[in-house]
Coordinates of C-alpha atoms in Angstrom, one line a residue:
X133 CA -31.3 -11.5 -72.1
X134 CA -33.7 -8.1 -71.9
X135 CA -36.8 -7.4 -71.3
X136 CA -38.4 -8.3 -74.8
X137 CA -42.4 -6.6 -76.0
X138 CA -44.2 -8.1 -78.5
X139 CA -47.0 -4.8 -80.1
X140 CA -50.0 -6.8 -78.6
X141 CA -51.7 -4.6 -75.2
X142 CA -50.1 -7.0 -73.3
X143 CA -46.4 -7.3 -71.8
X144 CA -44.5 -10.7 -72.1
X145 CA -41.9 -12.2 -69.6
X146 CA -38.3 -11.8 -70.7
X147 CA -37.7 -14.9 -72.9
X148 CA -35.3 -17.5 -70.0
X149 CA -38.9 -16.9 -67.7
X150 CA -41.4 -18.4 -70.7
X151 CA -42.3 -21.7 -69.8
X152 CA -43.4 -24.0 -72.4
X153 CA -47.1 -23.6 -71.0
X154 CA -47.1 -19.6 -70.7
X155 CA -45.4 -20.0 -74.5
X156 CA -48.4 -22.4 -76.0
X157 CA -51.1 -19.4 -75.3
X158 CA -49.6 -17.0 -77.1
X159 CA -51.0 -16.2 -80.9
X160 CA -48.9 -16.8 -83.9
X161 CA -48.5 -12.5 -84.2
X162 CA -46.7 -12.3 -80.4
X163 CA -44.6 -15.8 -81.2
X164 CA -43.2 -14.4 -84.2
X165 CA -42.8 -10.5 -82.9
X166 CA -40.9 -12.6 -80.2
X167 CA -38.7 -14.2 -82.3
X168 CA -38.3 -11.1 -83.6
X169 CA -36.9 -9.7 -81.1
X170 CA -34.9 -12.9 -79.5
X171 CA -32.6 -12.0 -83.6
X172 CA -31.9 -8.5 -83.7
X173 CA -30.4 -9.1 -79.9
X174 CA -28.4 -11.7 -80.9
X175 CA -27.3 -10.3 -84.0
X176 CA -26.7 -7.1 -81.6
X177 CA -24.6 -9.3 -79.5
X178 CA -22.7 -11.1 -83.0
X179 CA -22.0 -6.8 -83.9
X180 CA -20.1 -6.7 -80.5
X181 CA -18.2 -10.0 -81.0
X182 CA -17.5 -8.9 -84.6
X183 CA -16.3 -5.6 -83.8
X184 CA -13.4 -6.7 -82.2
X185 CA -13.5 -10.8 -81.0
X186 CA -9.6 -10.5 -79.7
X187 CA -10.9 -7.9 -77.2
X188 CA -14.1 -9.4 -76.8
X189 CA -12.2 -13.0 -76.1
X190 CA -10.0 -11.7 -73.8
X191 CA -12.8 -9.9 -71.2
X192 CA -14.2 -13.2 -71.1
X193 CA -11.1 -14.5 -70.2
X194 CA -10.1 -12.3 -68.3
X195 CA -13.2 -12.5 -66.1
X196 CA -13.2 -15.9 -66.2
X197 CA -10.3 -16.2 -64.4
X198 CA -11.8 -13.0 -61.4
X199 CA -14.5 -15.5 -61.3
X200 CA -13.2 -18.5 -60.9
X201 CA -9.1 -18.5 -61.2
X202 CA -7.0 -18.5 -58.5
X203 CA -5.5 -15.4 -57.1
X204 CA -1.9 -15.7 -57.3
X205 CA 0.1 -14.3 -60.0
X206 CA 1.7 -16.8 -61.8
X207 CA 1.5 -18.5 -65.2
X208 CA -1.1 -21.3 -65.7
X209 CA 1.5 -22.4 -68.4
X210 CA 4.7 -23.6 -67.5
X211 CA 7.3 -22.3 -70.2
X212 CA 8.0 -24.9 -72.2
X213 CA 10.8 -23.7 -74.1
X214 CA 9.1 -24.1 -77.6
X215 CA 8.1 -20.2 -79.5
X216 CA 5.0 -20.5 -81.3
X217 CA 2.1 -18.2 -83.7
X218 CA 5.5 -15.7 -84.3
X219 CA 6.3 -15.7 -87.9
X220 CA 9.6 -17.1 -88.9
X221 CA 11.4 -13.7 -90.0
X222 CA 9.9 -10.1 -89.3
X223 CA 11.3 -7.3 -90.5
X224 CA 9.7 -5.1 -87.7
X225 CA 10.2 -6.9 -85.2
X226 CA 12.2 -10.2 -83.8
X227 CA 12.9 -13.9 -84.7
X228 CA 11.8 -16.8 -82.7
X229 CA 15.6 -17.2 -83.3
X230 CA 16.4 -13.7 -81.4
X231 CA 13.4 -14.5 -78.6
X232 CA 15.4 -17.7 -78.5
X233 CA 19.1 -15.6 -77.6
X234 CA 16.9 -13.9 -75.1
X235 CA 15.7 -16.9 -73.6
X236 CA 19.7 -18.6 -73.0
X237 CA 21.1 -15.0 -72.2
X238 CA 17.6 -14.9 -69.2
X239 CA 19.7 -18.2 -68.0
X240 CA 23.2 -17.3 -68.3
X241 CA 22.5 -14.1 -66.1
X242 CA 20.6 -16.6 -63.8
X243 CA 23.7 -19.2 -63.6
X244 CA 25.4 -15.8 -62.5
X245 CA 24.1 -14.7 -60.3
X246 CA 23.4 -18.1 -58.2
X247 CA 27.7 -18.7 -58.4
X248 CA 27.6 -14.8 -57.1
X249 CA 25.2 -15.2 -54.6
X250 CA 27.1 -18.7 -53.6
X251 CA 30.8 -17.9 -53.4
X252 CA 29.8 -14.3 -50.7
X253 CA 28.0 -17.1 -48.8
X254 CA 31.2 -19.4 -48.8
X255 CA 33.1 -16.0 -47.7
X256 CA 31.0 -14.9 -45.0
X257 CA 30.6 -18.4 -43.0
X258 CA 28.0 -18.4 -39.9
X259 CA 28.5 -18.8 -36.6
X260 CA 27.1 -22.8 -36.5
X261 CA 30.0 -23.7 -39.6
X262 CA 32.2 -21.6 -36.9
X263 CA 31.5 -23.7 -33.5
X264 CA 32.8 -26.1 -33.0
X265 CA 30.5 -27.4 -30.4
X266 CA 27.7 -29.5 -31.2
X267 CA 24.6 -28.5 -30.7
X268 CA 21.9 -28.6 -28.0
X269 CA 19.0 -31.5 -28.6
X270 CA 15.4 -29.9 -29.3
X271 CA 13.6 -31.0 -26.7
X272 CA 10.1 -32.8 -27.6
X273 CA 7.7 -30.5 -26.8
X274 CA 4.7 -31.7 -25.1
X275 CA 0.6 -31.9 -26.7
X276 CA -0.3 -28.3 -25.0
X277 CA 3.4 -26.5 -25.9
X278 CA 2.8 -27.3 -29.6
X279 CA -0.5 -26.0 -29.8
X280 CA 0.5 -23.1 -27.8
X281 CA 3.1 -22.0 -30.1
X282 CA 5.2 -20.3 -27.8
X283 CA 2.2 -18.0 -26.1
X284 CA 2.4 -17.1 -22.5
X285 CA 0.0 -17.9 -20.4
X286 CA -0.9 -18.2 -17.0
X287 CA -1.0 -21.1 -14.8
X288 CA -3.5 -22.7 -12.4
X289 CA -3.0 -26.1 -10.7
X290 CA -5.4 -28.2 -9.5
X291 CA -4.8 -31.3 -7.3
X292 CA -7.2 -34.5 -6.7
X293 CA -6.9 -37.1 -3.7
X294 CA -8.6 -39.3 -2.6
X295 CA -9.9 -39.9 0.6
X296 CA -7.1 -41.0 3.9
X297 CA -9.1 -43.8 4.6
X298 CA -8.6 -45.7 0.9
X299 CA -4.9 -44.2 1.2
X300 CA -4.4 -45.1 4.2
X301 CA -1.3 -47.9 3.9
X302 CA -0.6 -47.1 0.2
X303 CA 2.0 -45.4 -1.7
X304 CA 2.2 -42.7 -4.0
X305 CA 4.1 -44.4 -7.1
X306 CA 3.4 -41.3 -9.6
X307 CA 1.3 -38.3 -10.7
X308 CA -0.4 -38.5 -13.8
X309 CA -0.7 -35.0 -15.3
X310 CA -3.4 -33.9 -17.8
X311 CA -2.8 -30.3 -18.1
X312 CA -5.9 -28.4 -21.0
X313 CA -6.0 -24.8 -22.4
X314 CA -9.2 -22.6 -20.9
X315 CA -10.5 -19.0 -21.2
X316 CA -12.1 -16.6 -18.4
X317 CA -15.6 -15.1 -21.0
X318 CA -15.7 -11.0 -20.8
X319 CA -17.6 -9.8 -17.7
X320 CA -18.5 -6.4 -17.5
X321 CA -18.4 -4.4 -14.1
X322 CA -18.8 -0.7 -12.5
X323 CA -15.0 0.6 -12.1
X324 CA -16.2 3.2 -8.9
X325 CA -13.5 5.8 -8.5
X326 CA -14.6 8.1 -4.6
X327 CA -12.9 11.3 -4.9
X328 CA -13.0 12.9 -0.9
X329 CA -13.0 16.4 -1.0
X330 CA -11.4 18.4 1.9
X331 CA -12.1 21.8 2.8
X332 CA -10.1 23.6 6.0
X333 CA -12.0 24.5 9.1
X334 CA -10.9 28.0 9.0
X335 CA -11.6 28.6 5.6
X336 CA -9.0 28.0 2.1
X337 CA -9.3 25.8 -0.9
X338 CA -10.5 22.6 -1.5
X339 CA -8.1 19.8 -1.5
X340 CA -8.9 16.3 -3.3
X341 CA -6.8 13.5 -4.1
X342 CA -4.9 13.1 -7.3
X343 CA -7.6 11.3 -10.6
X344 CA -5.7 7.6 -11.0
X345 CA -3.2 8.2 -14.0
X346 CA -4.3 5.3 -16.1
X347 CA -7.9 6.2 -16.2
X348 CA -9.4 9.2 -18.0
X349 CA -11.2 11.8 -15.9
X350 CA -14.3 12.3 -18.1
X351 CA -15.6 9.1 -19.8
X352 CA -18.0 6.8 -18.7
X353 CA -16.0 3.9 -19.9
X354 CA -12.1 3.4 -19.0
X355 CA -9.7 2.9 -21.7
X356 CA -9.6 -0.6 -20.7
X357 CA -13.1 -1.1 -22.4
X358 CA -12.0 1.9 -24.8
X359 CA -9.0 0.0 -26.5
X360 CA -11.2 -3.2 -26.5
X361 CA -13.8 -1.3 -28.8
X362 CA -11.0 0.1 -31.1
X363 CA -9.7 -3.6 -31.5
X364 CA -12.7 -5.1 -32.8
X365 CA -13.9 -2.5 -35.4
X366 CA -9.8 -2.6 -36.8
X367 CA -8.0 -5.4 -36.3
X368 CA -11.1 -8.0 -35.9
X369 CA -13.4 -6.2 -37.8
X370 CA -16.3 -6.5 -36.2
X371 CA -19.9 -4.4 -37.2
X372 CA -20.9 -2.0 -34.2
X373 CA -24.3 -3.8 -34.4
X374 CA -21.9 -6.9 -34.6
X375 CA -20.2 -5.9 -31.3
X376 CA -23.7 -4.6 -29.6
X377 CA -24.8 -7.9 -28.9
X378 CA -21.6 -9.8 -28.3
X379 CA -21.8 -7.2 -25.5
X380 CA -25.1 -8.7 -24.7
X381 CA -24.1 -11.9 -23.9
X382 CA -21.3 -10.8 -21.3
X383 CA -23.7 -8.7 -20.1
X384 CA -23.6 -5.8 -20.9
X385 CA -27.6 -4.4 -22.7
X386 CA -26.7 -0.4 -24.3
X387 CA -27.0 0.5 -28.3
X388 CA -25.2 1.0 -31.0
X389 CA -25.5 4.3 -31.0
X390 CA -23.7 4.3 -27.9
X391 CA -21.0 2.2 -28.7
X392 CA -20.7 4.2 -32.0
X393 CA -19.8 7.2 -29.8
X394 CA -18.0 4.9 -27.3
X395 CA -15.6 4.3 -30.7
X396 CA -15.3 7.7 -31.7
X397 CA -14.8 9.9 -28.1
X398 CA -11.6 6.9 -28.1
X399 CA -10.2 7.8 -31.5
X400 CA -10.8 11.1 -30.5
X401 CA -8.1 11.6 -27.8
X402 CA -6.1 9.9 -30.4
X403 CA -5.7 12.6 -32.9
X404 CA -2.7 15.2 -31.5
X405 CA -0.7 11.9 -30.6
X406 CA -2.0 11.1 -35.3
X407 CA -0.7 14.3 -35.8
X408 CA 2.9 13.6 -35.0
X409 CA 2.2 10.2 -36.5
X410 CA 2.2 12.4 -39.9
X411 CA 4.4 15.1 -38.9
X412 CA 7.6 12.0 -38.6
X413 CA 6.3 10.1 -41.0
X414 CA 6.1 13.0 -44.1
X415 CA 9.9 13.8 -42.5
X416 CA 11.0 11.2 -44.2
X417 CA 12.7 11.1 -47.4
X418 CA 11.2 7.9 -49.2
X419 CA 7.7 6.6 -48.8
X420 CA 5.0 4.6 -50.6
X421 CA 1.7 6.0 -51.9
X422 CA -1.7 4.0 -52.4
X423 CA -5.2 4.8 -51.8
X424 CA -7.8 1.9 -51.6
X425 CA -11.8 3.1 -52.3
X426 CA -14.6 3.1 -48.7
X427 CA -18.3 3.7 -49.4
X428 CA -19.5 6.4 -46.6
X429 CA -23.9 6.2 -45.5
X430 CA -24.9 9.5 -44.8
X431 CA -23.3 11.6 -47.1
X432 CA -24.9 13.4 -50.4
X433 CA -28.6 11.8 -51.6
X434 CA -30.3 9.8 -49.5
X435 CA -30.1 6.7 -49.6
X436 CA -27.0 6.3 -52.1
X437 CA -23.2 5.9 -50.6
X438 CA -20.9 7.9 -51.7
X439 CA -17.5 6.9 -52.8
X440 CA -14.2 8.0 -50.7
X441 CA -10.7 6.7 -50.7
X442 CA -8.7 5.9 -47.8
X443 CA -5.0 7.2 -48.2
X444 CA -2.0 5.0 -47.1
X445 CA 1.4 7.3 -46.5
X446 CA 4.6 4.3 -45.4
X447 CA 8.0 4.7 -44.9
X448 CA 9.8 1.5 -45.9
X449 CA 12.7 2.1 -43.6
X450 CA 11.1 3.7 -40.3
X451 CA 8.8 2.7 -38.2
X452 CA 6.5 5.3 -39.2
X453 CA 2.9 5.2 -41.1
X454 CA 0.1 6.7 -41.0
X455 CA -3.9 6.9 -43.5
X456 CA -6.1 9.7 -44.5
X457 CA -9.6 9.5 -45.8
X458 CA -10.3 11.6 -48.5
X459 CA -13.5 12.7 -50.6
X460 CA -11.7 12.1 -53.7
X461 CA -9.0 10.4 -55.5
X462 CA -7.7 13.1 -57.5
X463 CA -4.4 16.1 -57.0
X464 CA -6.4 18.0 -54.6
X465 CA -6.7 14.7 -52.4
X466 CA -3.2 14.4 -52.7
X467 CA -1.2 17.9 -53.2
X468 CA -2.3 18.5 -49.5
X469 CA -1.1 16.2 -47.6
X470 CA 2.6 16.0 -49.8
X471 CA 3.2 20.2 -50.2
X472 CA 6.2 20.1 -47.7
X473 CA 7.5 16.5 -48.8
X474 CA 10.9 15.8 -50.6
X475 CA 12.5 13.2 -51.3
X476 CA 11.9 9.1 -53.5
X477 CA 8.1 8.6 -53.6
X478 CA 6.6 5.0 -54.8
X479 CA 3.4 4.6 -55.8
X480 CA 2.0 2.6 -59.0
X481 CA 0.9 4.0 -62.7
X482 CA -2.3 6.4 -61.4
X483 CA -1.4 9.3 -62.8
X484 CA -2.3 11.6 -59.6
X485 CA 1.2 11.2 -58.5
X486 CA 2.3 12.1 -62.1
X487 CA 1.0 15.1 -61.6
X488 CA 2.5 16.0 -58.5
X489 CA 6.3 15.2 -59.3
X490 CA 5.4 17.9 -61.7
X491 CA 4.0 20.4 -59.7
X492 CA 6.7 19.9 -57.3
X493 CA 9.6 21.1 -59.4
X494 CA 11.8 18.0 -59.2
X495 CA 11.7 18.2 -55.1
X496 CA 9.9 14.8 -55.5
X497 CA 11.8 11.9 -57.2
X498 CA 9.2 8.9 -58.8
X499 CA 9.2 5.4 -58.6
X500 CA 6.9 2.9 -60.5
X501 CA 6.4 -0.7 -58.5
X502 CA 7.5 -3.6 -60.6
X503 CA 4.0 -6.0 -59.1
X504 CA 2.4 -4.7 -61.1
X505 CA 3.9 -4.6 -64.2
X506 CA 4.5 -8.7 -63.5
X507 CA 1.2 -9.1 -62.7
X508 CA 0.0 -7.3 -66.1
X509 CA 2.1 -9.4 -67.7
X510 CA 0.3 -12.8 -66.0
X511 CA -2.8 -11.5 -67.2
X512 CA -1.8 -11.4 -71.0
X513 CA -0.2 -14.8 -70.7
X514 CA -4.0 -15.8 -73.6
X515 CA -3.0 -13.0 -75.7
X516 CA 1.1 -13.6 -76.4
X517 CA 2.6 -16.4 -74.2
X518 CA 5.9 -16.1 -75.6
X519 CA 6.1 -12.8 -75.1
X520 CA 5.1 -12.8 -71.6
X521 CA 6.5 -15.4 -70.1
X522 CA 9.8 -13.6 -70.7
X523 CA 8.9 -11.0 -69.6
X524 CA 7.7 -12.4 -66.2
X525 CA 11.0 -14.1 -66.6
X526 CA 13.3 -11.5 -66.1
X527 CA 11.1 -9.5 -63.5
X528 CA 11.9 -12.4 -61.1
X529 CA 15.5 -12.9 -61.7
X530 CA 15.1 -9.3 -60.8
X531 CA 13.5 -10.6 -57.9
X532 CA 15.7 -13.2 -57.1
X533 CA 18.4 -10.7 -56.7
X534 CA 16.5 -8.7 -53.9
X535 CA 15.9 -12.3 -52.1
X536 CA 19.3 -12.6 -52.1
X537 CA 20.5 -8.9 -51.0
X538 CA 17.9 -9.2 -47.8
X539 CA 19.5 -12.7 -46.7
X540 CA 22.8 -10.7 -46.2
X541 CA 20.6 -7.4 -44.8
X542 CA 22.0 -8.9 -40.8
X543 CA 25.6 -8.4 -41.5
X544 CA 26.2 -4.5 -41.9
X545 CA 25.7 -2.6 -38.9
X546 CA 24.1 -0.3 -40.0
X547 CA 20.8 0.2 -42.6
X548 CA 23.0 3.1 -44.7
X549 CA 25.7 0.0 -45.6
X550 CA 23.4 -2.7 -46.7
X551 CA 21.3 -0.5 -48.3
X552 CA 24.8 1.0 -50.5
X553 CA 25.5 -3.1 -50.7
X554 CA 22.4 -3.1 -52.6
X555 CA 22.5 -0.6 -54.7
X556 CA 25.9 -2.7 -55.6
X557 CA 24.5 -6.3 -56.6
X558 CA 21.7 -4.4 -58.4
X559 CA 23.7 -2.7 -61.1
X560 CA 26.0 -5.5 -61.3
X561 CA 23.5 -8.5 -62.2
X562 CA 19.4 -6.1 -61.7
X563 CA 20.9 -3.5 -64.8
X564 CA 21.8 -6.1 -67.4
X565 CA 18.9 -8.4 -67.2
X566 CA 16.6 -5.0 -67.0
X567 CA 18.7 -3.7 -70.1
X568 CA 17.6 -7.2 -72.0
X569 CA 13.9 -6.7 -70.7
X570 CA 14.0 -3.0 -72.6
X571 CA 14.9 -4.4 -76.1
X572 CA 12.6 -7.8 -75.9
X573 CA 9.9 -5.5 -75.6
X574 CA 11.1 -2.7 -78.2
X575 CA 11.6 -5.3 -80.4
X576 CA 8.4 -6.4 -79.9
X577 CA 5.6 -4.0 -79.2
X578 CA 4.7 -3.7 -83.2
X579 CA 3.7 -7.0 -83.1
X580 CA 0.7 -7.5 -80.5
X581 CA -2.8 -5.8 -81.4
X582 CA -3.0 -2.6 -80.0
X583 CA -5.7 -2.8 -77.0
X584 CA -5.0 -6.4 -75.9
X585 CA -3.4 -6.8 -72.5
X586 CA -0.5 -7.7 -73.6
X587 CA -0.1 -3.8 -75.6
X588 CA -0.9 -2.3 -72.5
X589 CA 1.9 -4.7 -70.1
X590 CA 4.2 -3.1 -72.7
X591 CA 3.3 0.3 -72.9
X592 CA 2.7 0.4 -69.2
X593 CA 6.6 -0.2 -68.5
X594 CA 7.6 1.9 -71.1
X595 CA 6.1 4.8 -71.0
X596 CA 7.2 5.4 -67.2
X597 CA 10.5 2.8 -68.0
X598 CA 12.8 5.8 -66.0
X599 CA 10.2 5.5 -63.2
X600 CA 11.1 1.6 -62.7
X601 CA 14.5 1.4 -63.0
X602 CA 15.2 4.9 -60.7
X603 CA 15.6 2.4 -57.7
X604 CA 18.7 0.6 -59.9
X605 CA 20.4 3.6 -58.9
X606 CA 19.2 3.9 -54.8
X607 CA 19.6 1.0 -52.5
X608 CA 17.3 2.5 -50.3
X609 CA 14.6 2.0 -52.3
X610 CA 12.4 -1.0 -52.3
X611 CA 11.5 -3.3 -55.9
X612 CA 7.6 -2.7 -55.8
X613 CA 4.6 -1.5 -53.7
X614 CA 4.1 -4.3 -51.7
X615 CA 4.9 -3.2 -48.6
X616 CA 2.4 -0.5 -48.4
X617 CA 0.1 -2.2 -50.4
X618 CA 0.2 -4.9 -47.4
X619 CA -1.3 -1.8 -44.9
X620 CA -4.5 -2.2 -47.4
X621 CA -5.6 -5.3 -46.3
X622 CA -6.8 -4.7 -43.0
X623 CA -9.3 -1.8 -44.8
X624 CA -10.7 -4.3 -47.6
X625 CA -11.4 -6.5 -44.8
X626 CA -13.3 -4.7 -42.5
X627 CA -15.4 -3.0 -45.5
X628 CA -16.7 -6.4 -46.5
X629 CA -18.4 -6.6 -42.5
X630 CA -18.9 -3.2 -41.7
X631 CA -20.0 -2.3 -45.6
X632 CA -19.1 1.5 -44.8
X633 CA -18.4 4.2 -42.7
X634 CA -20.6 6.8 -41.4
X635 CA -20.1 10.4 -42.7
X636 CA -17.2 11.8 -43.2
X637 CA -16.2 12.3 -39.4
X638 CA -16.5 9.0 -39.0
X639 CA -14.3 7.4 -42.3
X640 CA -11.2 10.2 -41.2
X641 CA -11.8 8.4 -37.3
X642 CA -11.2 5.3 -38.9
X643 CA -8.5 6.8 -40.5
X644 CA -6.6 7.8 -37.5
X645 CA -7.5 4.1 -35.7
X646 CA -5.8 2.0 -38.7
X647 CA -3.3 4.3 -38.3
X648 CA -1.9 3.6 -34.7
X649 CA -2.8 -0.1 -35.6
X650 CA -0.6 -0.5 -38.1
X651 CA 2.1 1.3 -36.4
X652 CA 1.7 -1.2 -34.3
X653 CA 2.5 -4.1 -36.6
X654 CA 4.8 -2.7 -38.1
X655 CA 6.2 -2.2 -34.5
X656 CA 6.1 -5.6 -33.2
X657 CA 3.0 -3.8 -30.3
X658 CA 0.5 -4.9 -28.8
X659 CA -2.1 -2.2 -30.4
X660 CA -4.8 -3.4 -27.3
X661 CA -2.4 -3.3 -24.5
X662 CA -0.5 0.2 -26.4
X663 CA -3.9 1.9 -26.5
X664 CA -4.8 1.0 -22.7
X665 CA -1.8 3.1 -21.4
X666 CA -1.3 5.5 -23.9
X667 CA -5.2 7.4 -23.7
X668 CA -4.8 8.6 -20.3
X669 CA -1.0 9.8 -21.1
X670 CA -1.9 11.7 -24.1
X671 CA -3.9 14.7 -22.0
X672 CA -1.8 14.7 -19.4
X673 CA 2.3 14.4 -22.2
X674 CA 3.6 18.1 -22.9
X675 CA 2.9 18.8 -27.2
X676 CA 7.0 17.8 -27.0
X677 CA 6.6 14.3 -25.7
X678 CA 4.3 12.9 -27.8
X679 CA 6.9 11.1 -30.0
X680 CA 7.6 9.1 -26.7
X681 CA 4.2 8.1 -27.0
X682 CA 4.7 6.4 -30.1
X683 CA 4.3 2.4 -30.4
X684 CA 8.3 1.8 -31.2
X685 CA 9.2 5.1 -29.2
X686 CA 6.6 3.1 -26.3
X687 CA 8.1 -0.1 -27.0
X688 CA 11.9 1.2 -26.4
X689 CA 10.3 2.3 -23.6
X690 CA 8.8 -0.4 -21.6
X691 CA 12.1 -2.6 -23.2
X692 CA 13.8 -4.1 -19.6
X693 CA 17.0 -2.9 -21.1
X694 CA 16.2 0.4 -22.1
X695 CA 15.9 1.1 -18.7
X696 CA 19.5 -0.7 -17.2
X697 CA 20.8 1.4 -20.0
X698 CA 19.7 4.8 -18.6
X699 CA 19.9 3.8 -15.0

């Protein structure tokens, strides 16, 4: 409740903070005015509810779900097959019998999909079915091995022995072996590198040994320490201040400003390589895009944070992805990045992507995300569960087809063969389901109240229907944008810890660091190990060789099989 003022000279506290003793001290006139103001506030609230009770209750329900509900996109109540709240007939819409027919059609298509996929699995038996040899018995793991989960750790053995005088006239029966997991704490030390310089006695140029290739000559910290700082910031979401406190416990007493400068200089070494990563990503024919906010301190008015955005670009069919910082979320931030891109672009329903596609004059084909469409119907469950549940059941069948396609991916020699197979499966199974969904939406859109979540969910799909159905004709494109949205998670966790980035320059450096961390994740490469090895090499290789230092190529070059193939 807002603060309420009486007409007397003194200022009254908010109503919810006035206790009985203070109420008793008020005069009759003050109490009457207080009650009048309370009634006035209640009338205002009542007017909001009366004006649009559906939207009020819907917003209240959605807020309760966000605060107290589960975060998964699932219905609170399962579909029990009952169709309620719909009239028995409606000339402008559909009857309950029509919805039952649609439900039966969904079940028929689902059974047909199961039959077809089962037949395909029988036609291509796995090696396990072909082999007549029994499988080797699985060796039971020790307690330590089960805890390690295939971790490869160095082993140190300590032998214990009883005194010779005690074990005299005794024979060894057995040894009791116990294993324990140990950890050596980090330790700081000074690495001194001495370079002797020689001058010829009869005059001439000086001579000195080459600087170690695993070090950066101008840096005050080693590449290993650089990678530690960048990893703690990006992989483990540690604020610089907390990092400083951790280093103090390990023996290094420095300042937050020093660590911030070390982080900035470390990532700055990656900028030439970052340009190569961006170029390789944009050269792909299929990209997914998304954006996520980040607060900036030190920009604009004093004491206020600027709201910037991290833009994500991911190539699902290749190991390339990158992030870029932008001051805003508008077209002027997106267009310079994708100016020379042509191909398929998948995103959510944000209008900037539509504008970009129009400006490119059909050089880019837009694809929408079915996960967003499904989520809208989940949120609309309280409005019209009959429509929402039917729509989600159809979309779930679309995802079931995609999951079955992924199960057969290993059977194809090339990605193009798999894409062709997936496109045919979509044509055969997904297309009838989508036609059924279109019929449901077209026939029910006139039954819903404008402005409610269910109406917004229907319009979200119908307004960009072609962009949602484009994936049927292109087996390379995923059904949703989830792969790029998964890349947003490290930043989402990080900004809860370090809260904001300091100035625009640091935000872009953060984008560079995250880009390589995510690229390492896609290539299944240890980020710290990659950084330690690559940082001193960037200044020593030619620009044309930068691509060899990108995580996926770096991993191939270090694979023994790769070395043996070239020998």
